[in-house]
């Protein structure tokens, strides 16, 4: 389910909430802008396991699964990420994402922007061992952490650059251990015909495990999915608020009031 589908599904509600803003012709959806600190407070209180519906909403094969399957996979992928965090730290005898990357022979670069600016991208891993962290997004978000009330919610522990690096590092780790790791071994059968069949990995499992891995490596006390909203906020408070609403709905929670509204 993509954002537009979610919007369609929520239309009976949003019609009421958004007045008559729903466009007849295509237009970017409008979202109420929510106060950053309130959004962060809400999101940091959702345990990573409760993010399963949101985590799978980006999965191309999501329509093939039911909630029972999503929940069970979420648990297994979270365990996988945590297990490999311990395994890798033990193996290399270091704990910071930078030291781990160096020990594993990765090339890490910190350009300001992605070369292709057609989509929002904060970091990426490319085989065989290249990671890029895009600093424009990191710097924008970092500015907000200078506000004491934001720092209090996100804690001293947060190092945005390190968190993004740890996430990407997992994608390298799962390639390295692809013959045994859960995220590469777990597959679903797309079709079979006599002795022929086509099996596919589930991308969401890799993303969930990468988030759990990054949380374990950096030691932040909340799920790194919070960064989806926090990093987007630097570019568009409105889009970030839309994403926040979506995460809250998926987690079965009620979003906070909009900016300036009496609480
Ligand atoms: Zn990823």
CSV table of C-alpha atoms in Angstrom, one decimal, residues 42-151:
chain,number,residue,atom,x,y,z
A,42,UNK,CA,4.8,10.0,20.1
A,43,UNK,CA,7.0,8.2,17.6
A,44,UNK,CA,9.8,7.5,20.1
A,45,UNK,CA,7.2,5.8,22.4
A,46,UNK,CA,6.2,3.2,19.7
A,47,UNK,CA,8.3,0.0,20.2
A,48,UNK,CA,9.9,-1.2,17.0
A,49,UNK,CA,7.8,-4.4,17.0
A,50,UNK,CA,4.6,-2.2,16.7
A,51,UNK,CA,5.9,-0.6,13.5
A,52,UNK,CA,5.2,-3.8,11.5
A,53,UNK,CA,2.3,-2.4,9.5
A,54,UNK,CA,4.2,0.7,8.6
A,55,UNK,CA,7.4,-1.3,7.8
A,56,UNK,CA,5.5,-3.6,5.5
A,57,UNK,CA,3.6,-0.8,3.8
A,58,UNK,CA,6.6,-0.1,1.6
A,59,UNK,CA,7.0,-3.7,0.6
A,60,UNK,CA,6.2,-4.4,-3.1
A,61,UNK,CA,4.8,-7.9,-2.2
A,62,UNK,CA,2.8,-6.7,0.8
A,63,UNK,CA,-0.5,-7.6,-0.7
A,64,UNK,CA,0.4,-11.3,-0.5
A,65,UNK,CA,0.7,-11.3,3.3
A,66,UNK,CA,-1.7,-11.2,6.2
A,67,UNK,CA,-1.1,-9.4,9.5
A,68,UNK,CA,-0.2,-12.6,11.3
A,69,UNK,CA,2.6,-13.2,8.8
A,70,UNK,CA,3.7,-9.6,9.0
A,71,UNK,CA,3.9,-9.6,12.9
A,72,UNK,CA,5.8,-12.9,12.9
A,73,UNK,CA,8.3,-11.7,10.3
A,74,UNK,CA,8.7,-8.4,12.1
A,75,UNK,CA,9.8,-10.3,15.3
A,76,UNK,CA,12.2,-12.5,13.4
A,77,UNK,CA,13.7,-9.7,11.4
A,78,UNK,CA,14.2,-7.6,14.5
A,79,UNK,CA,15.9,-10.6,16.2
A,80,UNK,CA,18.1,-11.1,13.1
A,81,UNK,CA,19.3,-7.4,13.2
A,82,UNK,CA,20.1,-7.5,16.9
A,83,UNK,CA,21.8,-10.9,16.6
A,84,UNK,CA,24.1,-9.7,13.8
A,85,UNK,CA,24.9,-6.5,15.7
A,86,UNK,CA,26.3,-8.5,18.6
A,87,UNK,CA,28.0,-11.0,16.2
A,88,UNK,CA,29.8,-8.3,14.2
A,89,UNK,CA,30.8,-6.2,17.2
A,90,UNK,CA,32.2,-9.3,18.9
A,91,UNK,CA,34.0,-10.4,15.7
A,92,UNK,CA,35.8,-7.1,15.1
A,93,UNK,CA,36.1,-6.0,18.7
A,94,UNK,CA,34.8,-2.5,18.0
A,95,UNK,CA,31.3,-0.9,18.4
A,96,UNK,CA,31.0,2.4,16.6
A,97,UNK,CA,29.6,2.4,13.1
A,98,UNK,CA,32.7,4.2,11.8
A,99,UNK,CA,35.2,1.7,13.3
A,100,UNK,CA,33.1,-1.3,12.2
A,101,UNK,CA,33.0,0.1,8.6
A,102,UNK,CA,36.7,0.5,8.6
A,103,UNK,CA,37.4,-2.9,10.1
A,104,UNK,CA,35.1,-4.5,7.4
A,105,UNK,CA,37.0,-2.7,4.6
A,106,UNK,CA,34.1,-0.5,3.5
A,107,UNK,CA,34.5,2.8,1.6
A,108,UNK,CA,32.3,5.4,3.3
A,109,UNK,CA,31.8,8.8,1.7
A,110,UNK,CA,29.9,11.9,2.9
A,111,UNK,CA,28.7,13.9,-0.1
A,112,UNK,CA,26.3,16.8,0.4
A,113,UNK,CA,23.6,15.6,-2.0
A,114,UNK,CA,22.7,12.4,-4.0
A,115,UNK,CA,23.7,12.5,-7.7
A,116,UNK,CA,20.2,11.8,-8.7
A,117,UNK,CA,18.0,14.3,-6.9
A,118,UNK,CA,14.7,12.8,-8.2
A,119,UNK,CA,13.9,11.1,-4.9
A,120,UNK,CA,14.5,11.8,-1.2
A,121,UNK,CA,17.5,9.7,-0.2
A,122,UNK,CA,19.5,10.0,3.0
A,123,UNK,CA,22.1,7.2,2.6
A,124,UNK,CA,22.8,4.2,0.4
A,125,UNK,CA,24.8,1.1,0.1
A,126,UNK,CA,26.2,-0.1,-3.2
A,127,UNK,CA,28.0,-3.4,-3.8
A,128,UNK,CA,30.6,-4.5,-3.3
A,129,UNK,CA,31.4,-2.2,-0.3
A,130,UNK,CA,30.4,1.5,-0.8
A,131,UNK,CA,28.3,3.5,1.5
A,132,UNK,CA,27.3,7.1,0.9
A,133,UNK,CA,25.7,9.3,3.6
A,134,UNK,CA,24.1,12.5,2.3
A,135,UNK,CA,25.1,15.3,4.6
A,136,UNK,CA,22.5,17.9,3.6
A,137,UNK,CA,19.8,15.9,5.3
A,138,UNK,CA,22.0,15.1,8.2
A,139,UNK,CA,22.9,18.8,8.8
A,140,UNK,CA,19.4,20.0,8.5
A,141,UNK,CA,18.2,17.5,11.1
A,142,UNK,CA,21.2,18.1,13.3
A,143,UNK,CA,20.2,21.8,13.6
A,144,UNK,CA,16.9,20.8,15.2
A,145,UNK,CA,18.8,18.7,17.9
A,146,UNK,CA,20.3,22.0,19.1
A,147,UNK,CA,16.9,22.8,20.6
A,148,UNK,CA,16.9,21.5,24.2
A,149,UNK,CA,13.4,20.1,23.9
A,150,UNK,CA,14.3,18.1,20.8
A,151,UNK,CA,17.5,16.9,22.3
